[in-house]
Coordinates of C-alpha atoms in Angstrom, one line a residue:
Chain R
M12 CA 11.1 9.8 9.4
T13 CA 7.9 9.2 7.5
R14 CA 6.8 6.4 9.7
T15 CA 7.6 8.3 12.8
I16 CA 5.5 11.2 11.8
L17 CA 2.6 9.0 10.8
Y18 CA 2.9 7.1 14.1
A19 CA 2.8 10.3 16.2
S20 CA -0.2 11.7 14.3
L21 CA -2.3 8.6 14.4
L22 CA -1.5 8.1 18.1
A23 CA -2.7 11.6 18.6
I24 CA -6.1 11.1 16.9
C25 CA -6.5 7.9 18.8
A26 CA -5.7 9.3 22.1
A27 CA -7.5 12.6 22.1
G28 CA -8.4 13.4 18.6
A29 CA -5.9 16.2 18.7
N30 CA -4.2 17.3 15.5
S31 CA -0.6 17.3 16.4
Q32 CA 0.8 17.9 13.0
Q33 CA 1.8 21.5 13.8
Q34 CA 4.3 20.2 16.3
Q35 CA 6.0 17.8 14.0
N36 CA 9.0 18.5 11.8
F37 CA 8.4 17.8 8.1
D38 CA 11.5 19.7 6.9
S39 CA 13.4 16.5 5.9
V40 CA 10.5 14.8 4.2
Q41 CA 11.0 14.4 0.5
I42 CA 8.2 13.7 -1.9
H43 CA 8.8 10.7 -4.1
V44 CA 6.8 10.5 -7.4
E45 CA 6.2 7.0 -8.7
P46 CA 4.4 6.7 -12.1
V47 CA 1.6 4.2 -11.9
Q48 CA -0.2 3.7 -15.2
H49 CA -1.3 6.1 -18.0
N50 CA -1.7 9.5 -16.4
I51 CA -1.8 8.4 -12.8
Y52 CA 1.0 9.0 -10.3
M53 CA 1.6 8.0 -6.6
L54 CA 3.2 10.7 -4.4
V55 CA 4.9 9.4 -1.3
G56 CA 5.9 11.7 1.5
A57 CA 4.7 11.5 5.1
G58 CA 1.3 10.2 5.9
G59 CA -0.9 8.4 3.4
N60 CA -0.1 8.1 -0.2
T61 CA -1.4 10.7 -2.6
T62 CA -2.8 9.7 -5.9
V63 CA -2.6 12.3 -8.7
Q64 CA -4.4 12.2 -12.0
V65 CA -3.3 14.8 -14.6
G66 CA -4.7 15.7 -18.0
S67 CA -6.0 18.5 -20.2
E68 CA -8.7 19.5 -17.8
G69 CA -6.3 19.8 -14.8
V70 CA -5.4 17.9 -11.8
L71 CA -7.3 15.5 -9.5
M72 CA -5.8 14.5 -6.1
V73 CA -6.8 11.6 -3.9
D74 CA -5.7 12.5 -0.3
T75 CA -3.4 15.4 0.7
Q76 CA -1.1 14.1 3.5
F77 CA -0.3 16.8 6.1
A78 CA -0.6 20.6 5.8
P79 CA 3.1 21.4 6.1
L80 CA 3.8 19.2 3.1
A81 CA 1.4 21.0 0.8
P82 CA 4.1 23.2 -0.8
K83 CA 6.3 20.2 -1.5
L84 CA 3.4 18.2 -2.9
M85 CA 2.4 21.2 -5.1
A86 CA 5.9 21.6 -6.4
E87 CA 6.0 17.9 -7.5
I88 CA 2.5 18.2 -9.0
R89 CA 3.5 21.3 -11.0
K90 CA 6.3 19.1 -12.6
L91 CA 3.5 16.8 -13.8
S92 CA 1.0 19.4 -14.9
P93 CA 0.5 23.2 -15.0
G94 CA -3.2 22.8 -14.9
P95 CA -5.6 23.8 -12.2
I96 CA -6.3 21.6 -9.1
R97 CA -9.9 20.7 -9.8
Y98 CA -10.6 17.9 -7.4
I99 CA -9.5 16.5 -4.1
I100 CA -11.1 13.2 -3.0
N101 CA -10.5 12.1 0.6
T102 CA -10.6 8.4 1.1
H103 CA -11.3 8.9 4.9
M104 CA -11.0 11.4 7.7
H105 CA -7.6 10.6 9.3
P106 CA -5.3 13.6 9.4
D107 CA -2.5 12.0 7.4
H108 CA -5.0 11.9 4.5
V109 CA -7.0 15.1 4.8
G110 CA -4.5 17.3 6.6
G111 CA -3.3 19.1 3.5
N112 CA -6.7 19.9 2.1
A113 CA -6.9 23.6 3.1
A114 CA -3.2 24.3 2.3
I115 CA -3.5 22.7 -1.1
A116 CA -6.7 24.7 -1.7
K117 CA -4.9 27.9 -0.8
L118 CA -1.9 27.1 -3.0
A119 CA -4.2 26.1 -5.9
G120 CA -5.8 29.6 -5.9
S121 CA -9.4 30.5 -6.7
D122 CA -10.9 30.7 -10.1
P123 CA -14.7 30.7 -10.2
A124 CA -14.6 29.2 -13.7
L125 CA -12.5 26.3 -12.5
P126 CA -13.5 25.7 -8.9
L127 CA -11.7 23.2 -6.7
K128 CA -14.1 20.6 -5.3
I129 CA -13.3 18.5 -2.2
I130 CA -15.2 15.3 -2.2
A131 CA -15.6 12.6 0.5
N132 CA -18.3 10.4 1.9
E133 CA -20.7 12.4 4.1
N134 CA -19.4 10.6 7.2
V135 CA -16.0 12.2 6.7
L136 CA -17.6 15.7 6.6
N137 CA -19.7 14.8 9.7
R138 CA -16.6 13.7 11.6
L139 CA -14.4 16.6 10.5
T140 CA -17.1 19.2 11.6
A141 CA -17.8 17.5 14.9
T142 CA -14.7 18.6 16.8
E143 CA -13.6 16.2 19.4
R144 CA -12.5 17.4 22.8
G145 CA -9.0 19.0 22.7
Q146 CA -9.0 19.0 18.9
A147 CA -8.6 22.2 16.9
P148 CA -11.4 22.8 14.4
F149 CA -10.7 21.5 11.0
P150 CA -9.9 24.3 8.6
E151 CA -13.1 25.3 6.8
A152 CA -11.3 25.7 3.5
G153 CA -10.4 22.1 3.6
L154 CA -13.8 20.6 4.4
P155 CA -15.1 18.1 1.8
I156 CA -18.3 20.1 1.3
D157 CA -18.9 18.3 -2.0
E158 CA -19.8 15.2 0.1
Y159 CA -21.8 12.3 -1.2
G160 CA -24.2 10.0 0.7
T161 CA -24.9 7.5 -1.9
P162 CA -23.2 4.1 -2.5
T163 CA -21.3 5.6 -5.5
K164 CA -20.4 9.0 -7.0
N165 CA -19.3 9.4 -10.6
L166 CA -17.1 11.9 -12.3
H167 CA -15.7 12.2 -15.8
F168 CA -12.4 14.1 -15.8
N169 CA -9.4 14.2 -18.0
G170 CA -11.1 11.8 -20.5
E171 CA -11.9 9.0 -18.2
A172 CA -14.7 7.8 -15.9
I173 CA -13.9 8.0 -12.2
I174 CA -16.1 6.1 -9.8
I175 CA -16.0 6.7 -6.1
Y176 CA -17.3 3.8 -4.0
H177 CA -18.4 4.1 -0.4
E178 CA -17.1 1.1 1.5
P179 CA -19.3 1.0 4.7
N180 CA -17.7 0.3 8.1
A181 CA -14.3 -0.9 6.9
H182 CA -11.3 1.1 8.0
T183 CA -13.8 3.8 9.3
D184 CA -17.4 4.5 8.4
G185 CA -16.5 7.0 5.7
D186 CA -14.1 5.1 3.5
S187 CA -14.0 5.7 -0.3
V188 CA -12.3 3.7 -2.9
V189 CA -11.6 5.5 -6.2
L190 CA -11.6 3.7 -9.5
F191 CA -10.0 5.3 -12.5
R192 CA -11.7 3.3 -15.1
G193 CA -9.8 4.4 -18.1
S194 CA -6.3 4.2 -16.5
D195 CA -7.2 0.9 -14.8
V196 CA -6.0 2.2 -11.4
I197 CA -7.7 2.0 -8.0
S198 CA -6.8 4.3 -5.1
A199 CA -7.8 2.2 -2.0
G200 CA -7.0 4.4 1.0
D201 CA -6.2 2.8 4.3
I202 CA -8.5 -0.2 3.6
F203 CA -5.4 -1.6 2.0
T204 CA -2.0 -1.1 3.7
P205 CA 0.4 -3.9 2.5
D206 CA 3.2 -2.7 4.8
G207 CA 1.2 -3.2 8.0
Y208 CA -2.0 -4.6 9.5
P209 CA -5.1 -2.6 8.7
F210 CA -6.0 0.1 11.2
I211 CA -9.6 -0.8 11.9
D212 CA -10.8 2.3 13.7
I213 CA -13.6 0.9 15.8
E214 CA -14.4 4.2 17.4
R215 CA -15.0 5.8 14.0
G216 CA -17.2 3.0 12.6
G217 CA -14.6 0.5 11.3
S218 CA -15.1 -3.3 11.5
V219 CA -13.2 -6.3 10.4
Q220 CA -16.2 -7.7 8.4
G221 CA -16.5 -4.3 6.6
E222 CA -12.8 -4.4 6.0
I223 CA -13.0 -7.9 4.4
L224 CA -16.0 -6.9 2.3
A225 CA -14.2 -3.8 1.1
L226 CA -11.1 -5.8 0.2
N227 CA -13.3 -8.3 -1.7
H228 CA -14.9 -5.4 -3.5
I229 CA -11.5 -4.1 -4.6
L230 CA -10.7 -7.6 -5.8
Q231 CA -13.9 -7.6 -7.9
M232 CA -12.7 -4.5 -9.6
T233 CA -9.1 -5.6 -10.2
V234 CA -8.5 -7.6 -13.3
P235 CA -5.0 -9.0 -13.5
A236 CA -3.2 -9.3 -16.8
K237 CA -1.1 -12.3 -17.9
T238 CA 0.2 -14.5 -15.1
Q239 CA -2.2 -13.1 -12.5
E240 CA -0.3 -9.8 -12.1
G241 CA -0.3 -6.3 -13.4
G242 CA -3.5 -5.2 -15.2
T243 CA -5.3 -3.1 -12.6
Y244 CA -2.9 -1.4 -10.3
V245 CA -3.9 -0.6 -6.7
I246 CA -2.5 2.4 -4.8
P247 CA -2.6 1.6 -1.1
G248 CA -3.1 4.0 1.7
H249 CA 0.5 3.3 2.7
G250 CA 3.2 1.3 1.0
R251 CA 4.2 0.4 -2.6
I252 CA 2.1 0.1 -5.7
C253 CA 0.3 -3.2 -5.8
D254 CA -2.0 -5.3 -7.9
D255 CA -4.7 -7.9 -7.6
A256 CA -2.3 -10.6 -6.3
D257 CA -1.0 -8.3 -3.5
V258 CA -4.6 -7.5 -2.4
V259 CA -5.4 -11.2 -2.3
E260 CA -2.5 -11.9 0.1
F261 CA -3.6 -9.1 2.3
R262 CA -7.3 -10.1 2.2
D263 CA -6.3 -13.7 3.0
M264 CA -4.3 -12.5 6.0
V265 CA -7.3 -10.5 7.4
V266 CA -9.7 -13.4 6.8
I267 CA -7.4 -16.0 8.5
I268 CA -6.8 -13.8 11.5
R269 CA -10.5 -13.2 11.7
D270 CA -11.2 -16.9 11.6
R271 CA -8.7 -17.5 14.4
V272 CA -10.0 -14.8 16.7
R273 CA -13.6 -15.9 16.0
D274 CA -12.8 -19.4 17.0
M275 CA -11.2 -18.2 20.2
I276 CA -14.3 -16.1 21.0
Q277 CA -16.5 -19.1 20.4
K278 CA -14.4 -21.0 22.9
G279 CA -15.1 -18.3 25.5
M280 CA -11.7 -16.7 25.6
T281 CA -11.4 -13.1 26.9
L282 CA -9.6 -10.4 24.9
D283 CA -6.5 -10.7 27.2
Q284 CA -6.5 -14.5 26.6
V285 CA -6.8 -14.0 22.9
K286 CA -3.9 -11.5 22.9
A287 CA -1.8 -13.9 25.0
A288 CA -2.5 -16.7 22.5
R289 CA -0.9 -14.5 19.8
P290 CA -3.1 -15.5 16.9
T291 CA -1.1 -13.2 14.5
R292 CA 2.3 -14.6 15.4
D293 CA 2.9 -16.0 11.9
Y294 CA 2.1 -12.7 10.3
D295 CA 3.8 -10.3 12.7
T296 CA 7.2 -10.6 11.1
E297 CA 5.7 -9.5 7.9
Y298 CA 3.3 -6.8 9.0
V299 CA 4.8 -5.3 12.2
T300 CA 8.0 -3.3 12.6
S301 CA 9.4 -1.3 15.5
N302 CA 7.6 1.8 14.0
S303 CA 4.3 0.2 13.3
F304 CA 1.2 2.1 14.5
V305 CA -1.0 -1.0 14.3
T306 CA 0.7 -3.5 16.5
A307 CA -0.3 -7.1 16.7
D308 CA -2.2 -6.4 19.9
R309 CA -4.0 -3.4 18.4
F310 CA -5.1 -5.4 15.4
V311 CA -6.2 -8.4 17.5
E312 CA -8.2 -6.1 19.8
A313 CA -9.9 -4.4 16.8
V314 CA -10.9 -7.8 15.4
Y315 CA -12.0 -9.1 18.7
K316 CA -14.2 -6.0 19.4
S317 CA -15.7 -6.1 15.9
L318 CA -16.7 -9.7 16.3
S319 CA -18.0 -9.2 19.8
K320 CA -20.5 -6.5 18.9
Chain O
M23 CA 50.5 -3.7 -32.3
K24 CA 48.2 -0.8 -31.7
I25 CA 45.9 -2.0 -34.5
L26 CA 45.7 -5.5 -33.1
F27 CA 44.8 -4.1 -29.6
A28 CA 42.1 -1.9 -31.2
V29 CA 40.7 -5.0 -33.0
L30 CA 40.6 -7.0 -29.8
L31 CA 38.8 -4.2 -28.0
V32 CA 36.1 -4.0 -30.6
S33 CA 35.6 -7.8 -30.9
A34 CA 35.8 -8.6 -27.2
P35 CA 32.4 -9.5 -25.6
A36 CA 32.1 -6.5 -23.3
F37 CA 29.0 -7.9 -21.6
A38 CA 28.2 -11.6 -22.0
Q39 CA 31.1 -14.0 -21.5
V40 CA 28.9 -17.2 -21.9
D41 CA 26.0 -17.7 -24.1
F42 CA 23.1 -19.4 -22.2
S43 CA 20.7 -19.1 -25.1
G44 CA 18.9 -22.2 -26.2
S45 CA 16.3 -24.6 -25.0
W46 CA 17.0 -26.3 -21.6
A47 CA 15.3 -29.3 -20.0
P48 CA 15.5 -29.7 -16.2
L49 CA 17.2 -32.8 -14.7
Y50 CA 15.6 -34.2 -11.6
H51 CA 18.4 -36.2 -10.0
E52 CA 18.4 -33.6 -7.1
D53 CA 15.5 -33.5 -4.7
L54 CA 13.2 -35.4 -7.1
P55 CA 10.4 -36.2 -4.6
D56 CA 10.3 -32.5 -3.6
R57 CA 10.1 -31.3 -7.2
I58 CA 8.3 -34.1 -9.0
P59 CA 5.6 -35.0 -7.8
G60 CA 6.0 -32.3 -5.2
P61 CA 6.7 -31.8 -1.5
E62 CA 4.8 -33.6 1.2
L63 CA 2.4 -31.7 3.4
G64 CA 4.3 -30.7 6.6
D65 CA 7.7 -31.4 5.2
Y66 CA 9.9 -28.5 6.2
L67 CA 13.1 -30.5 6.8
G68 CA 16.2 -28.7 5.6
L69 CA 14.6 -25.3 5.4
P70 CA 16.1 -22.6 7.7
I71 CA 12.6 -21.3 8.5
N72 CA 11.5 -19.4 11.6
D73 CA 8.4 -20.0 13.8
A74 CA 6.3 -17.6 11.7
A75 CA 7.0 -19.6 8.5
R76 CA 6.3 -22.9 10.3
L77 CA 2.9 -21.8 11.5
R78 CA 2.0 -20.2 8.2
A79 CA 2.8 -23.5 6.5
D80 CA 0.9 -25.5 9.1
S81 CA -2.1 -23.3 8.4
Y82 CA -1.9 -23.7 4.7
D83 CA -4.8 -25.6 3.1
A84 CA -4.2 -26.6 -0.5
D85 CA -7.9 -26.1 -1.2
R86 CA -6.9 -22.4 -1.5
I87 CA -5.6 -23.1 -5.0
S88 CA -8.9 -24.3 -6.3
V89 CA -11.3 -22.3 -4.1
V90 CA -9.7 -18.9 -4.5
P91 CA -9.8 -18.1 -8.2
E92 CA -6.9 -15.7 -8.0
Y93 CA -4.5 -18.6 -7.2
E94 CA -5.6 -20.8 -10.1
C95 CA -3.3 -19.3 -12.8
R96 CA -0.6 -18.0 -10.6
P97 CA 2.8 -19.1 -11.8
H98 CA 5.8 -19.9 -9.7
S99 CA 8.0 -17.1 -8.6
S100 CA 11.4 -16.9 -10.3
D101 CA 13.3 -18.3 -7.2
Y102 CA 11.1 -21.4 -7.3
S103 CA 10.7 -21.8 -11.0
M104 CA 14.4 -22.5 -11.4
R105 CA 13.7 -25.7 -9.5
G106 CA 12.9 -26.8 -13.0
L107 CA 9.2 -27.6 -12.9
A108 CA 8.9 -26.6 -16.6
N109 CA 11.2 -26.5 -19.6
M110 CA 12.9 -23.3 -20.4
R111 CA 14.1 -21.3 -23.4
V112 CA 16.7 -18.6 -23.0
D113 CA 17.1 -15.9 -25.6
V114 CA 19.7 -13.2 -25.8
I115 CA 18.5 -9.6 -26.2
R116 CA 21.0 -7.5 -28.1
D117 CA 21.4 -3.8 -28.5
P118 CA 20.4 -3.3 -32.1
V119 CA 23.4 -1.0 -32.7
T120 CA 26.3 -2.4 -30.8
Q121 CA 25.0 -6.0 -30.9
R122 CA 26.1 -6.4 -27.3
A123 CA 24.0 -8.7 -25.1
I124 CA 22.0 -6.4 -22.8
A125 CA 19.8 -9.1 -21.3
F126 CA 18.9 -12.8 -21.2
H127 CA 15.2 -13.4 -21.5
T128 CA 13.7 -16.7 -20.2
R129 CA 10.4 -18.3 -21.0
M130 CA 9.1 -21.4 -19.3
N131 CA 6.1 -23.3 -20.5
F132 CA 4.2 -23.6 -17.1
Q133 CA 1.9 -20.6 -17.0
E134 CA 4.1 -18.9 -19.6
M135 CA 6.5 -17.5 -17.0
E136 CA 8.8 -14.9 -18.6
R137 CA 11.7 -13.1 -17.1
T138 CA 14.4 -10.7 -18.1
I139 CA 17.8 -10.7 -16.6
W140 CA 19.4 -7.3 -17.4
L141 CA 23.1 -7.2 -18.1
D142 CA 23.4 -3.5 -18.8
S143 CA 23.9 -2.3 -15.2
R144 CA 20.6 -0.6 -15.0
P145 CA 19.4 0.3 -11.5
H146 CA 16.7 -1.6 -9.7
P147 CA 13.3 0.1 -9.4
S148 CA 12.3 2.3 -6.4
E149 CA 11.0 0.7 -3.2
Y150 CA 7.5 1.9 -4.2
A151 CA 7.4 0.2 -7.6
P152 CA 5.2 -2.8 -8.1
H153 CA 6.5 -6.3 -7.3
T154 CA 6.1 -9.2 -9.7
L155 CA 6.4 -13.0 -9.4
Q156 CA 9.5 -12.9 -11.5
G157 CA 11.0 -9.9 -9.8
F158 CA 13.6 -7.5 -11.2
S159 CA 16.9 -9.2 -12.1
T160 CA 20.3 -7.8 -13.0
G161 CA 23.3 -9.9 -13.9
S162 CA 27.0 -9.4 -13.7
W163 CA 29.9 -11.7 -14.7
E164 CA 32.4 -13.3 -12.4
D165 CA 34.7 -15.0 -14.9
N166 CA 32.4 -17.4 -16.8
M167 CA 29.8 -17.4 -14.1
L168 CA 26.7 -15.2 -14.3
D169 CA 25.7 -13.8 -10.9
I170 CA 22.1 -12.6 -10.8
Y171 CA 20.5 -10.5 -8.2
T172 CA 16.7 -10.3 -8.0
T173 CA 14.5 -7.9 -6.0
H174 CA 10.9 -6.7 -6.2
L175 CA 9.4 -10.2 -5.7
K176 CA 5.8 -10.9 -4.9
E177 CA 5.0 -13.0 -1.9
S178 CA 5.2 -16.6 -2.9
Y179 CA 6.4 -20.0 -1.5
L180 CA 9.7 -21.8 -0.8
K181 CA 7.9 -25.1 -1.3
R182 CA 4.5 -25.9 -2.8
N183 CA 3.3 -27.2 0.6
G184 CA 2.7 -23.7 1.8
V185 CA 6.1 -22.7 3.3
P186 CA 6.0 -19.0 2.6
R187 CA 8.5 -16.6 1.1
S188 CA 7.8 -12.9 1.6
D189 CA 7.8 -10.0 -0.7
K190 CA 10.8 -8.6 1.2
A191 CA 13.0 -11.5 0.1
T192 CA 15.7 -11.2 -2.5
F193 CA 17.8 -13.9 -4.1
T194 CA 21.0 -14.3 -5.9
E195 CA 21.7 -17.0 -8.5
H196 CA 24.9 -18.3 -10.0
W197 CA 24.6 -19.7 -13.6
V198 CA 27.4 -21.9 -14.8
R199 CA 27.5 -23.6 -18.1
H200 CA 29.5 -26.8 -18.6
G201 CA 29.1 -27.7 -22.2
N202 CA 25.5 -28.9 -22.6
Y203 CA 24.8 -28.7 -18.9
L204 CA 23.7 -25.6 -17.0
T205 CA 24.0 -25.5 -13.2
V206 CA 22.0 -22.9 -11.3
A207 CA 22.6 -22.2 -7.6
T208 CA 19.9 -20.2 -5.9
V209 CA 20.4 -18.4 -2.6
V210 CA 17.2 -16.9 -1.1
T211 CA 17.4 -14.4 1.7
D212 CA 14.2 -13.5 3.5
P213 CA 14.2 -11.4 6.6
V214 CA 10.6 -12.3 7.3
F215 CA 10.6 -16.1 7.2
L216 CA 14.2 -17.3 7.1
T217 CA 16.9 -17.3 9.8
E218 CA 19.7 -17.8 7.3
P219 CA 19.9 -18.0 3.5
L220 CA 18.3 -21.0 1.7
V221 CA 20.7 -22.5 -0.9
R222 CA 19.5 -24.8 -3.6
T223 CA 21.0 -26.1 -6.8
Q224 CA 19.5 -27.4 -10.0
T225 CA 20.9 -28.8 -13.2
W226 CA 19.5 -28.3 -16.8
V227 CA 20.5 -30.0 -20.0
L228 CA 20.5 -28.4 -23.4
D229 CA 17.7 -29.8 -25.5
P230 CA 17.7 -28.2 -29.0
A231 CA 14.6 -30.2 -30.2
Q232 CA 12.4 -29.0 -27.4
V233 CA 9.5 -26.7 -28.1
I234 CA 8.1 -24.3 -25.5
A235 CA 4.4 -24.4 -26.2
R236 CA 1.7 -22.0 -25.1
D237 CA 0.1 -22.7 -21.7
I238 CA -3.0 -20.5 -21.6
C239 CA -4.8 -20.3 -18.2
E240 CA -8.0 -18.5 -17.4
T241 CA -9.4 -18.4 -13.9
V242 CA -12.9 -19.7 -13.2
A243 CA -14.8 -20.0 -10.0
E244 CA -14.9 -23.8 -9.8
V245 CA -16.3 -24.1 -6.3
P246 CA -19.2 -21.9 -4.9
K247 CA -18.0 -20.3 -1.7
A248 CA -18.7 -17.3 0.5
A249 CA -16.7 -14.3 -0.5
D250 CA -15.0 -14.1 2.9
Y251 CA -13.9 -17.8 2.9
V252 CA -10.3 -18.6 2.6
P253 CA -9.4 -22.2 3.3
N254 CA -7.0 -22.5 6.2
H255 CA -6.2 -24.8 9.1
L256 CA -6.7 -23.1 12.5
P257 CA -3.5 -23.5 14.7
G258 CA -3.2 -27.0 16.0
T259 CA -5.9 -28.5 13.8
N260 CA -4.0 -29.6 10.6
P261 CA -4.4 -33.4 10.5
F262 CA -1.7 -34.0 7.9
L263 CA 1.4 -32.7 9.6
H264 CA 2.6 -36.1 10.8
E265 CA 2.2 -37.9 7.5
V266 CA 5.7 -37.2 6.1
A267 CA 7.3 -38.4 9.3
D268 CA 5.3 -41.6 9.2
W269 CA 5.8 -42.2 5.5
Y270 CA 9.5 -41.9 5.5
G271 CA 10.3 -43.1 9.0
L272 CA 11.5 -39.8 10.4
P273 CA 11.2 -38.2 13.8
Y274 CA 8.4 -35.7 13.7
E275 CA 10.6 -32.9 15.1
A276 CA 13.0 -33.3 12.2
T277 CA 10.3 -32.6 9.7
R278 CA 9.5 -29.3 11.4
G279 CA 12.6 -27.8 9.8
G280 CA 14.8 -24.9 11.1
A281 CA 18.3 -24.0 10.3
E282 CA 19.9 -26.9 12.2
T283 CA 18.2 -29.4 10.1
L284 CA 20.2 -28.2 7.1
Y285 CA 23.4 -29.6 8.4
P286 CA 24.8 -33.1 8.6
E287 CA 25.5 -32.7 12.3
Y288 CA 21.7 -32.8 12.9
R289 CA 21.6 -36.5 12.2
K290 CA 23.5 -37.1 15.5
K291 CA 20.9 -35.3 17.6
M292 CA 17.9 -36.4 15.5
G293 CA 15.6 -38.6 17.6
K294 CA 14.1 -41.9 16.6
P295 CA 11.0 -42.1 14.4
E296 CA 7.6 -43.1 15.9
H297 CA 7.1 -45.5 13.0
P298 CA 10.4 -46.8 11.7
R299 CA 10.3 -48.1 8.1
D300 CA 12.0 -51.2 6.9
H301 CA 11.7 -50.5 3.2
C302 CA 10.6 -47.8 0.9
E303 CA 7.0 -47.6 -0.2
R304 CA 6.5 -44.1 -1.3
Y305 CA 7.9 -42.5 -4.5
C306 CA 10.7 -45.1 -4.6
S307 CA 13.0 -44.3 -7.5
C308 CA 10.2 -42.7 -9.5
G309 CA 11.2 -40.3 -12.2
A310 CA 14.3 -42.2 -12.9
E311 CA 14.4 -44.0 -16.2
G312 CA 11.0 -42.9 -17.0
Q313 CA 9.1 -44.3 -14.1
I314 CA 6.0 -42.4 -13.3
C315 CA 5.5 -41.0 -9.7
L316 CA 2.2 -42.4 -8.7
S317 CA 0.6 -41.6 -5.3
P318 CA 0.5 -44.7 -3.1
T319 CA -2.9 -45.8 -2.0
A320 CA -1.9 -47.2 1.4
A321 CA -2.1 -44.9 4.4
P322 CA 1.0 -43.9 6.3
P323 CA 2.1 -46.5 8.9
G324 CA 0.8 -44.5 11.8
K325 CA -2.6 -44.4 10.3
R326 CA -2.9 -48.1 9.3
P327 CA -5.6 -50.2 11.0

């Protein structure tokens, strides 16, 4: 169910930029709450994972899934904390990550003394306010008007430093990675999707080289504990909780496929020839399922186009 | 009679039927060249791997272990560590009140691998929980055999020559103690890289005098490299894949593995080697009676001038 909804929504944004979430049925979606570390939780429903940090000052969310899921998300958050929703950070602009912004804001209520701020890289705001043909305007209450245009943005909330890093031209041109420095947790957004190939959204500024740089930056921030695992935990855009070693496997996969496609380009092969050579064939059984949005061909095409620019 | 029955109920071992606690040393009479000194590059014979696993292994470049710091201190996964590449101590964890055994805890000296095998019927974690190299293991008794089921494994390898094992794999083990000997049968199921389960057995011997020392490892960038460099062989360019066939006088196709190479019937259809050997030159009888496994200096027959 979850994958089907995600697949339909991402297809929609790729095809026409249309936000099709209103036509989808979220009734059967259950929100799963997975404790991560310290006061950080991962909420899994439909769409991207939501990170929740709770504490004495209130609640901080990273990504909001789809609007119809907002009541279910809020119900689970209320089991973790009665405090005000103070921050939403969007890792990028795709609807399975920003779709619930306005609905969460409405459910959170309005208290001028404890305002809700929605934060994202400025390219997210630019894209959400530049309505594409056939797409309904993004709800104003959900726009990340506390945008940032610098390489990093810092917060201090619930007793820990939170550092938001802009990762240029990776999954899109507006990716943010969120480091919870005290809890030792990273929310990576769709730069890191261990259950599937990364969606390198070329049309929205993504590139394979930016993707690799962003993954390497995540690896710089992760410090494994004993036996090269645990320590810093990484919440991916989709999939289970991971750590340094899981990011390494994923980064290696992207680098190796990049190397193969680059070699084929240097030999003068066309995109169709590269696809036919199936340079991902030893990774497809791991990263592609019948419900995958990013098929092997889609991934190869994104890598090819990135390297051909 | 009722009193006797009640006494029996109280004293009966409700959980552990056999005590595996103690220090164990691996015996290498099975698959010695594969375990000590280690598998040859390109040797996939007897592994029920699919094409994806084969190409992944062909692409593997062992430089990755030294060039990518994150691999330097990575221990074996629990399915592979039972191949006995380190000595092992097994401790029993008991409930402080009931004194029932609720888990076995293992520690191996290589990279200080530690693992817990729960015997108290606790559920496995959710599908979204982190995976580890040792995984999450639960055990149950089948007479005097301990059956262990392990999930939540990190991606690792079936062999140290790059044959992969995915994080979707699970495995079962069967631990049987015969006096001072422990036999462990491991059955790995991997929907990503295996076409049928991989079954391997290992034997350990009780060694009460053995000490499991510390093995502290810290990563260090030993070789300067670009951040986006991961050593790998492009498809069709690995120059080492024929070596195992040449060294041991095997047909190349046999070394490529696959389910049929598991079974004795395969010998009948196996072709003839390109370079037949008339005597053993590589790792002959090493490991037995204390002989050291030294790498030979001569090139494989196919590469000799």
